[in-house]
PDB file of C-alpha atoms in Angstrom:
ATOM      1  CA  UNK A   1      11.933  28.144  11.899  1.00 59.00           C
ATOM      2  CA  UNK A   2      12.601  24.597  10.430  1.00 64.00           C
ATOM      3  CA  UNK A   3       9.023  22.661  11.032  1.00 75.00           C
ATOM      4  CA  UNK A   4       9.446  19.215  12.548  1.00 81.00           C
ATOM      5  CA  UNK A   5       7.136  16.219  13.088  1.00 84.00           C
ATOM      6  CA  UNK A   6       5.062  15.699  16.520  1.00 83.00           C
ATOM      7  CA  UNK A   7       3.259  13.128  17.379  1.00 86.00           C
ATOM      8  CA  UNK A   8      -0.774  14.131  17.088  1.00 89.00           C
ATOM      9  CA  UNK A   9      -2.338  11.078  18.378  1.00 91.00           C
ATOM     10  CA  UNK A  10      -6.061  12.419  16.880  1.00 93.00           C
ATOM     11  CA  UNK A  11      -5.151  13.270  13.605  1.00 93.00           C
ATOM     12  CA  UNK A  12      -2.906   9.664  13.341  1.00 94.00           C
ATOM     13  CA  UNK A  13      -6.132   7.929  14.630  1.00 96.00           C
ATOM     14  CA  UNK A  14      -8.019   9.670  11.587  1.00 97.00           C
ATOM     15  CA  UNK A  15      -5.629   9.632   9.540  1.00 97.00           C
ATOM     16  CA  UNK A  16      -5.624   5.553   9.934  1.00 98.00           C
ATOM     17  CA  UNK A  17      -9.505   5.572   9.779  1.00 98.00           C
ATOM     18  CA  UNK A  18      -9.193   6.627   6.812  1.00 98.00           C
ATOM     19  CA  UNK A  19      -6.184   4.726   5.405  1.00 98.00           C
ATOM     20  CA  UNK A  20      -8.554   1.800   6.593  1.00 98.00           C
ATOM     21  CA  UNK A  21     -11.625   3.180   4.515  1.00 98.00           C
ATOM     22  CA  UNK A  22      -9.472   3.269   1.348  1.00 98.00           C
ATOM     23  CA  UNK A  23      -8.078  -0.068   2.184  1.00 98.00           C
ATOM     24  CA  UNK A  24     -11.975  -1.627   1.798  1.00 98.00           C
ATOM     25  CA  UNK A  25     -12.405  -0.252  -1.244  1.00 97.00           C
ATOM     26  CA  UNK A  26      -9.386  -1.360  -2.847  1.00 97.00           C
ATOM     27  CA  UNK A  27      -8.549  -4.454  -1.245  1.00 97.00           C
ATOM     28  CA  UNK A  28     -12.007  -5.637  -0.142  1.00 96.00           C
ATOM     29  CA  UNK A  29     -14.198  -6.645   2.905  1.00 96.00           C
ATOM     30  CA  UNK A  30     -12.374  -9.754   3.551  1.00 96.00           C
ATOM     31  CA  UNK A  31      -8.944  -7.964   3.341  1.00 97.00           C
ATOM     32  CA  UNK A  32      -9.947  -5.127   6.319  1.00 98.00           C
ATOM     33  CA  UNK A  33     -11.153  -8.172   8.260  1.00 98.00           C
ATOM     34  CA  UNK A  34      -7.699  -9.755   7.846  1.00 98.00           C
ATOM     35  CA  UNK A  35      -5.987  -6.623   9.074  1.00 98.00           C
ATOM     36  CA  UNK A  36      -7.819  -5.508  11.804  1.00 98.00           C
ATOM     37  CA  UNK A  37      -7.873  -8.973  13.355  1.00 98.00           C
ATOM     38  CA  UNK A  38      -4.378 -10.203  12.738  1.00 98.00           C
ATOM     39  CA  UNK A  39      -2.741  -6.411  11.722  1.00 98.00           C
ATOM     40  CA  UNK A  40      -1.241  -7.756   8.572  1.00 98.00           C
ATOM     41  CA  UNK A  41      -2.149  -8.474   5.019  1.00 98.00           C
ATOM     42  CA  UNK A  42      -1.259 -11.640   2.782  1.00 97.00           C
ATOM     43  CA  UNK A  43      -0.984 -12.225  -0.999  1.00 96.00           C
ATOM     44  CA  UNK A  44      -0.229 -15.926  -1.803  1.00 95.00           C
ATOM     45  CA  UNK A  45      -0.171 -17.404  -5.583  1.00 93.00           C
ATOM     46  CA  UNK A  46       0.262 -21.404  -6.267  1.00 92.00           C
ATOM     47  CA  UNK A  47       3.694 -21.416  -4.710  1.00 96.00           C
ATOM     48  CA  UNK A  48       4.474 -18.997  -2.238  1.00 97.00           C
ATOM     49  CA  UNK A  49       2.842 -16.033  -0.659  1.00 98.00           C
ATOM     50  CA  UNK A  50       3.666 -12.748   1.769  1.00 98.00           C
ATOM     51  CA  UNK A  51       2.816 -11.532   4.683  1.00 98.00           C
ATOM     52  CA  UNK A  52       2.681  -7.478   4.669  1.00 98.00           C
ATOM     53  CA  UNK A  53       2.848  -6.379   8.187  1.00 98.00           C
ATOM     54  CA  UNK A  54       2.697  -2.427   8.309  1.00 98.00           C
ATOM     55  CA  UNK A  55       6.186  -0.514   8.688  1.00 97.00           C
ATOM     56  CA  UNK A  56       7.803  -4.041   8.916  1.00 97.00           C
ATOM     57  CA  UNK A  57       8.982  -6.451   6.050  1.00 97.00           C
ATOM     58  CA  UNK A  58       7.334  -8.364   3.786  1.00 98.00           C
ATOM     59  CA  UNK A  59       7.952 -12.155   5.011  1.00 98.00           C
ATOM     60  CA  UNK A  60       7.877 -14.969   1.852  1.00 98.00           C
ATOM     61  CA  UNK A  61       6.426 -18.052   2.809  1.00 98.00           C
ATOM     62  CA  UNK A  62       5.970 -21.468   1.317  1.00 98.00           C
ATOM     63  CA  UNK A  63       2.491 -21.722   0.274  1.00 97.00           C
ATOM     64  CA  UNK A  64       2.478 -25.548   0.611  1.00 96.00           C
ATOM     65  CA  UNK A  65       4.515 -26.211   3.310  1.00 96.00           C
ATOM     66  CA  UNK A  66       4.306 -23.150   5.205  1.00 96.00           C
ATOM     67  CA  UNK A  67       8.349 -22.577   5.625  1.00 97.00           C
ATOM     68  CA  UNK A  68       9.167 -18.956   5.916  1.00 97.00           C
ATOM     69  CA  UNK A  69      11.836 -18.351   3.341  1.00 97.00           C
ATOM     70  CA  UNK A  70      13.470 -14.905   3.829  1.00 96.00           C
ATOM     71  CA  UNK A  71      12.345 -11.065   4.970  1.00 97.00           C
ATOM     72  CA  UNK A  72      11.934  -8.087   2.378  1.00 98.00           C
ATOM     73  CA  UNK A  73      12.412  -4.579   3.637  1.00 97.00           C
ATOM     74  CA  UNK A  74      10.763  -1.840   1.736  1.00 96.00           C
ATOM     75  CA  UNK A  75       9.792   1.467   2.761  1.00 95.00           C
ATOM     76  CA  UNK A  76       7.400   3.643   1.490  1.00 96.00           C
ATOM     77  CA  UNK A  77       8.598   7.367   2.838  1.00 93.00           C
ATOM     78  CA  UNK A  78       6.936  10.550   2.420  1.00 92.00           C
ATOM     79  CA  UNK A  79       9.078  13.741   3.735  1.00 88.00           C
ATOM     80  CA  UNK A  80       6.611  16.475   1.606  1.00 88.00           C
ATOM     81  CA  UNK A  81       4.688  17.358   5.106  1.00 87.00           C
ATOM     82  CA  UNK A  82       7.404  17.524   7.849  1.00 87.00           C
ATOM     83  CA  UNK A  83       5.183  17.883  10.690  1.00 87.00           C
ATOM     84  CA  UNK A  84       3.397  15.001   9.784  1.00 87.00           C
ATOM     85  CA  UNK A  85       6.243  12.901   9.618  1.00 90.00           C
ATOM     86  CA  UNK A  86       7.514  10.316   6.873  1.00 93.00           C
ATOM     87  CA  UNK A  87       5.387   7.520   7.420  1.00 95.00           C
ATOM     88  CA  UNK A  88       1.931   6.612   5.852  1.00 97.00           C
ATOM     89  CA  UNK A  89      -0.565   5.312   8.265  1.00 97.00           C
ATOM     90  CA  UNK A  90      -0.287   1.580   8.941  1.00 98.00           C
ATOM     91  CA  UNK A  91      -3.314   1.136   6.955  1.00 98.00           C
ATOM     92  CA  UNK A  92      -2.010   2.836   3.729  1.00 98.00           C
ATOM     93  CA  UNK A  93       1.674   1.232   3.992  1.00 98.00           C
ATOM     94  CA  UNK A  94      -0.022  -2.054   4.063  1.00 98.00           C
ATOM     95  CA  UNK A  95      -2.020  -1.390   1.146  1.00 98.00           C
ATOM     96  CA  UNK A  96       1.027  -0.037  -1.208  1.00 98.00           C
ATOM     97  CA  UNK A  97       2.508  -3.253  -0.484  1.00 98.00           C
ATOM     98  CA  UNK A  98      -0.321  -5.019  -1.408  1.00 98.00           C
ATOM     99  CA  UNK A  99      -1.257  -3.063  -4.707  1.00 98.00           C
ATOM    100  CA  UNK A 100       2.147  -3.397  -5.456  1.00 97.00           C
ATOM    101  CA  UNK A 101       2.333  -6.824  -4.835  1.00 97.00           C
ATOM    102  CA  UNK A 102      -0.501  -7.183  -6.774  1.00 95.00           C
ATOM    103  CA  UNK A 103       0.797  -5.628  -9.980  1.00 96.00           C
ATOM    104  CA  UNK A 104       4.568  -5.757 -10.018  1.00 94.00           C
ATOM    105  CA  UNK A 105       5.950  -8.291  -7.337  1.00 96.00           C
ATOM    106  CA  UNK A 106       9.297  -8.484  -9.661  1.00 95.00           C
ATOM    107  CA  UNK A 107       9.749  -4.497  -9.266  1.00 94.00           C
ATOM    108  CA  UNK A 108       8.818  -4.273  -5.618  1.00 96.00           C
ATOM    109  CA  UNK A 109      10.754  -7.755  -4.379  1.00 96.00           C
ATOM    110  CA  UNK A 110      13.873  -5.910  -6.800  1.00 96.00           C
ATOM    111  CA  UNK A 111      13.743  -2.842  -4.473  1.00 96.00           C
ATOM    112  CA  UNK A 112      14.013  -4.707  -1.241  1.00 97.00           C
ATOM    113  CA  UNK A 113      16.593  -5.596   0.859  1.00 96.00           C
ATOM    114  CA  UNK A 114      16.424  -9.178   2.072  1.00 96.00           C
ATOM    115  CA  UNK A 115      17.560 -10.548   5.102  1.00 94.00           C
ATOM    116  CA  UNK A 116      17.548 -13.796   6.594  1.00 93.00           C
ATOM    117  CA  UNK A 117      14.523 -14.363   8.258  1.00 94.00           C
ATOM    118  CA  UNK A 118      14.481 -13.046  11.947  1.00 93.00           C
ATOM    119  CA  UNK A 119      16.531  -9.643  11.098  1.00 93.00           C
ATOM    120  CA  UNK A 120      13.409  -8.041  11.790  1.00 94.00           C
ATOM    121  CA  UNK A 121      10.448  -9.739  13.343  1.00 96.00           C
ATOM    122  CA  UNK A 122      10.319 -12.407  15.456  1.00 97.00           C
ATOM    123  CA  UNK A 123       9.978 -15.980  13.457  1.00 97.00           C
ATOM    124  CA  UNK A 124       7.997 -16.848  15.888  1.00 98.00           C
ATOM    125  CA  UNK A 125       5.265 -14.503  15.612  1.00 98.00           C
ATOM    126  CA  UNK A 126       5.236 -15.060  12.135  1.00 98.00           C
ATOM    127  CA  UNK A 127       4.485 -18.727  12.246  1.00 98.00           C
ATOM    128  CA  UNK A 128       1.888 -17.588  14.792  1.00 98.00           C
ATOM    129  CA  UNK A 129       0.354 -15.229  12.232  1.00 98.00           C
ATOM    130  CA  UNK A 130       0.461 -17.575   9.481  1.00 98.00           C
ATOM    131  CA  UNK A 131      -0.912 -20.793  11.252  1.00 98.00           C
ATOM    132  CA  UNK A 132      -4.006 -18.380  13.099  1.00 98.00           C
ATOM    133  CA  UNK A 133      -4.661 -17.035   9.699  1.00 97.00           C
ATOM    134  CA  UNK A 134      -4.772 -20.021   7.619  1.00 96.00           C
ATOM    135  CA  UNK A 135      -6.815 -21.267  10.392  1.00 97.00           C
ATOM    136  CA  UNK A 136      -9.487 -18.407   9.726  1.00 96.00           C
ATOM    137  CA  UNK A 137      -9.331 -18.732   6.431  1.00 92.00           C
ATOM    138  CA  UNK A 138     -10.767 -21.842   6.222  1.00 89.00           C
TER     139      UNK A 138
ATOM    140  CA  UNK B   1     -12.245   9.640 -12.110  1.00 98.00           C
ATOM    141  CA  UNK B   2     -10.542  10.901  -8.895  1.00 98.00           C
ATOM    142  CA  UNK B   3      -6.855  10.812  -8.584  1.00 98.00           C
ATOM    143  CA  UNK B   4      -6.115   9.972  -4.866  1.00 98.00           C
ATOM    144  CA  UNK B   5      -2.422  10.426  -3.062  1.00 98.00           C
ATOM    145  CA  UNK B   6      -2.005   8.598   0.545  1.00 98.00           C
ATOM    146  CA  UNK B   7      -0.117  10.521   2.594  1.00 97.00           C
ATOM    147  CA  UNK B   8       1.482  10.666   6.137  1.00 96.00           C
ATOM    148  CA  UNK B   9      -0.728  12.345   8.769  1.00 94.00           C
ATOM    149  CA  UNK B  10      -3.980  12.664   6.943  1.00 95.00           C
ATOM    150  CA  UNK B  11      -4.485   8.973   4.580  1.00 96.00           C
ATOM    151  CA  UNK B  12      -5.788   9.748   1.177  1.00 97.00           C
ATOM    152  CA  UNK B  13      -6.442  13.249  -0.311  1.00 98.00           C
ATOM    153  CA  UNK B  14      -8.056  14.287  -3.169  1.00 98.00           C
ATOM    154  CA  UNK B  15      -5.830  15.699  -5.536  1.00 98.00           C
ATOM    155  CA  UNK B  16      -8.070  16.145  -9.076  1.00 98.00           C
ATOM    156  CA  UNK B  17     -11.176  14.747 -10.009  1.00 98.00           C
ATOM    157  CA  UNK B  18     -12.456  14.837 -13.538  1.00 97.00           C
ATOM    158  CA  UNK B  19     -14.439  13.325 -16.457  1.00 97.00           C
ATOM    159  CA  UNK B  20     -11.540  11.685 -18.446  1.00 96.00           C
ATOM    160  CA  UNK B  21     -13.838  12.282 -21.931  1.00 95.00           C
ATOM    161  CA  UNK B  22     -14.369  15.786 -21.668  1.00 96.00           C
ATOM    162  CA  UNK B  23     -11.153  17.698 -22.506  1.00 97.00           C
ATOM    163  CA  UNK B  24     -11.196  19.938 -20.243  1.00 97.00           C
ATOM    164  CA  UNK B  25     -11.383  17.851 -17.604  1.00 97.00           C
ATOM    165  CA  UNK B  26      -8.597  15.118 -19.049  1.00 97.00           C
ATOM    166  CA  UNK B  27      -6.009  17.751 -19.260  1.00 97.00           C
ATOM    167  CA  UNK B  28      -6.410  18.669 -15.619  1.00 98.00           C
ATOM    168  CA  UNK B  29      -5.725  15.137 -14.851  1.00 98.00           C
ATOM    169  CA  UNK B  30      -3.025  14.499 -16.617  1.00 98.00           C
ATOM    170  CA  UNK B  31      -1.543  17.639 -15.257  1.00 98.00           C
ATOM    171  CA  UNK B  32      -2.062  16.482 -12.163  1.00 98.00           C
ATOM    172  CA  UNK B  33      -0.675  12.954 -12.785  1.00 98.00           C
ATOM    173  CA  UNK B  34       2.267  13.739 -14.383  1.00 98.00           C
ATOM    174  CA  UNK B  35       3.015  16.180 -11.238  1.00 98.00           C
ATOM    175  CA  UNK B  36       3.192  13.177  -9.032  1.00 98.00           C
ATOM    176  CA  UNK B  37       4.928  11.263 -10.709  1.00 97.00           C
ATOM    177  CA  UNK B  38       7.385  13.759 -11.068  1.00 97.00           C
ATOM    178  CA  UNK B  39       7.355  14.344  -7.096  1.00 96.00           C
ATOM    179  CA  UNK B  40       8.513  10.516  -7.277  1.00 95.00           C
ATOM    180  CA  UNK B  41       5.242   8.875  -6.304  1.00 97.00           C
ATOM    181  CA  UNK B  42       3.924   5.335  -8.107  1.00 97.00           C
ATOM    182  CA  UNK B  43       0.710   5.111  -9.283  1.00 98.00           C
ATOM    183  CA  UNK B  44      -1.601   2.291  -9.689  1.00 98.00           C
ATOM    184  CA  UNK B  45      -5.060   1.556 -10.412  1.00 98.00           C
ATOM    185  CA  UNK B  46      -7.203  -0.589  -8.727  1.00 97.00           C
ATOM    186  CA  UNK B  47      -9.557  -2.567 -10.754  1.00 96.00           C
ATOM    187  CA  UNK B  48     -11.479  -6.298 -10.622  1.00 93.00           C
ATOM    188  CA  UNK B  49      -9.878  -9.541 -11.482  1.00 89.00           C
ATOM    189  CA  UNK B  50     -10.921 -12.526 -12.853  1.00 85.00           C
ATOM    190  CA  UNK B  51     -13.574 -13.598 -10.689  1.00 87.00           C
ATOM    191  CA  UNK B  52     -14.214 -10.433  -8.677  1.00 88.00           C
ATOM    192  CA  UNK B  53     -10.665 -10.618  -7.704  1.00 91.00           C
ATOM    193  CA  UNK B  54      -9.406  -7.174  -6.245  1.00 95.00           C
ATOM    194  CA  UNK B  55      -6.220  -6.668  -8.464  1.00 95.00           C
ATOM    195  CA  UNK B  56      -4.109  -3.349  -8.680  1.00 97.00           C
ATOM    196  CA  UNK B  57      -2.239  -2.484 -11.662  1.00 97.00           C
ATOM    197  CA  UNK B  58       1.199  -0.004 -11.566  1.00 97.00           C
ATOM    198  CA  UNK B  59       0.933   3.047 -14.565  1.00 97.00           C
ATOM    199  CA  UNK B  60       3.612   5.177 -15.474  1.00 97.00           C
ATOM    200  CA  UNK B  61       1.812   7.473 -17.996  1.00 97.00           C
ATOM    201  CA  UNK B  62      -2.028   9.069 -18.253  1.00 97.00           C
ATOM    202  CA  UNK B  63      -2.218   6.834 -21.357  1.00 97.00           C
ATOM    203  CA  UNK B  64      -2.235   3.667 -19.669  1.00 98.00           C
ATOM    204  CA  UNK B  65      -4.959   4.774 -17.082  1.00 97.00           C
ATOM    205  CA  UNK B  66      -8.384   2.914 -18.477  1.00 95.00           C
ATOM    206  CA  UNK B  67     -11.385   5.496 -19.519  1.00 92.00           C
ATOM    207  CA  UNK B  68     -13.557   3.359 -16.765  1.00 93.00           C
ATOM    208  CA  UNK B  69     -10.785   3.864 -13.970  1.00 96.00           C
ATOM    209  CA  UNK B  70     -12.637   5.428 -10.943  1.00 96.00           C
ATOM    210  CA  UNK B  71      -9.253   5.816  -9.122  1.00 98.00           C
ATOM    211  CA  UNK B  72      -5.892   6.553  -9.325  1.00 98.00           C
ATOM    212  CA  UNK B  73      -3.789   6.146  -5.871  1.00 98.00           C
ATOM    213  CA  UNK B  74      -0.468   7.920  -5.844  1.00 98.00           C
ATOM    214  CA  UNK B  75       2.064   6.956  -2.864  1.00 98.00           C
ATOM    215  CA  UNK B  76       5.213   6.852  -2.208  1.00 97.00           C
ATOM    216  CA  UNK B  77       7.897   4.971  -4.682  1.00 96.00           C
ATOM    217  CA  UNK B  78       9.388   2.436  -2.799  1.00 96.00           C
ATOM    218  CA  UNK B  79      12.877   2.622  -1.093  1.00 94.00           C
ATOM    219  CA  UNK B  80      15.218  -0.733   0.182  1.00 92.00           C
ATOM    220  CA  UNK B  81      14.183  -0.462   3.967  1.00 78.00           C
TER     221      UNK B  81
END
C-alpha cells in the first residue's frame, strides 16, 4: 500500500523544536528572537533587504525608505519521507532561505518566481512586520 | 565535522560525522556528501563573518568544505514556488 502523509501534531511540534534549535546555532540568538516574536526572518544589506516568512515568499524591501518592491516564491520540497509530508518545519524553511540568502542571493532570487507584491501575503501585514520590527530593532 | 540534512517531519538528522584529517573518516564524508547532493539537496556551511557575523556559505564539492567546518546542512534545492 502506497504510504501517504498525516498530520502528527507531536512529532511536527518536535520536529519544529528542533528546526528552532538548529536555527540558534546557525543564525544566532538574536535571529530565534526575531522569529519567535514576529515568525519571520530578515536579511537587509545597504540597499534593500527580505523578509523570509516560513512557507510564504520572500518580500524585497527598500532598506531606506521602507517600500516593499516585489514577492519571491521559492520552495524548498522534500518528497523522500511520504508520510511526513513535503514540507520542512517552519523553522528549517526559514533558515534555508536565510543561509541561502546569505551565500548566494543571485542563485536563490534566479530560482524564484516573482509576483507583484500582494499575490501572496497581505501588504499590509508586511508593512506591519517591517515597521514592528525595525521598531525592536532599535 | 557532522554533516546535518533538515528534513520534513523530524528537523535535522545526523547523517555522518567524522574527523575530516583522518582518512578514514574523510572518505565516509565525502561519501556521504556526494550522496546528497546527488539526491538533489544544497549544501552550505555555516561559519562567522566579519565581526561575529553569522554568514552561510553554498558548496558544491567536499573540496570546498573548510578542515575547521563543524557543520554541513543539506536541504532541499530550491524550486520556483
Amino acid at each position: 500500500m502506497r504510504r501517504r502523509y498525516v498530520r502528527n501534531a507531536g512529532r511536527e511540534r518536535r520536529a519544529e523544536q528542533r528546526a528552532r534549535d538548529l536555527l540558534r546555532s546557525t543564525a544566532g540568538d538574536e535571529a530565534l528572537e526575531v522569529y519567535e516574536r514576529f515568525g519571520l526572518l530578515s536579511v537587509e544589506n545597504a540597499e534593500y533587504g527580505y523578509l523570509i516568512y516560513p512557507h510564504r515568499p520572500l518580500v524585497a524591501y527598500d532598506a531606506a525608505s521602507g517600500e516593499l518592491l516585489s514577492e519571491y516564491c521559492v520552495r524548498f520540497r522534500d518528497g523522500s519521507d511520504p508520510e511526513a509530508g513535503e514540507r520542512l518545519p517552519d523553522a528549517d524553511d526559514v533558515l534555508a532561505k536565510w543561509m541561502a540568502l546569505r551565500a548566494d542571493e543571485h542563485e536563490l532570487i534566479g530560482t524564484a518566481n516573482v509576483h507583484p507584491l500582494g499575490r501572496q501575503l497581505d501588504p499590509a501585514m508586511v508593512r506591519r512586520d517591517l515597521t514592528a520590527l525595525r521598531q525592536w530593532q532599535k | 565535522m557532522k554533516l546535518l540534512r533538515m528534513t520534513p517531519g523530524k528537523g535535522d538528522v545526523l547523517l555522518a560525522e567524522g574527523d575530516p584529517a583522518v582518512a578514514e573518516d574523510e572518505e565516509r564524508l565525502v561519501e556521504e556528501f556526494r550522496r546528497q547532493l546527488d539526491l538533489g539537496m544544497w549544501a552550505a556551511v555555516p561559519h562567522e563573518g566579519p565581526g561575529g557575523s553569522r554568514e552561510a556559505t553554498m558548496v558544491r564539492d567536499f573540496s570546498e568544505v573548510p578542515l575547521s567546518a563543524e557543520r554541513v546542512i543539506f536541504f532541499p534545492q530550491a524550486a520556483g514556488g
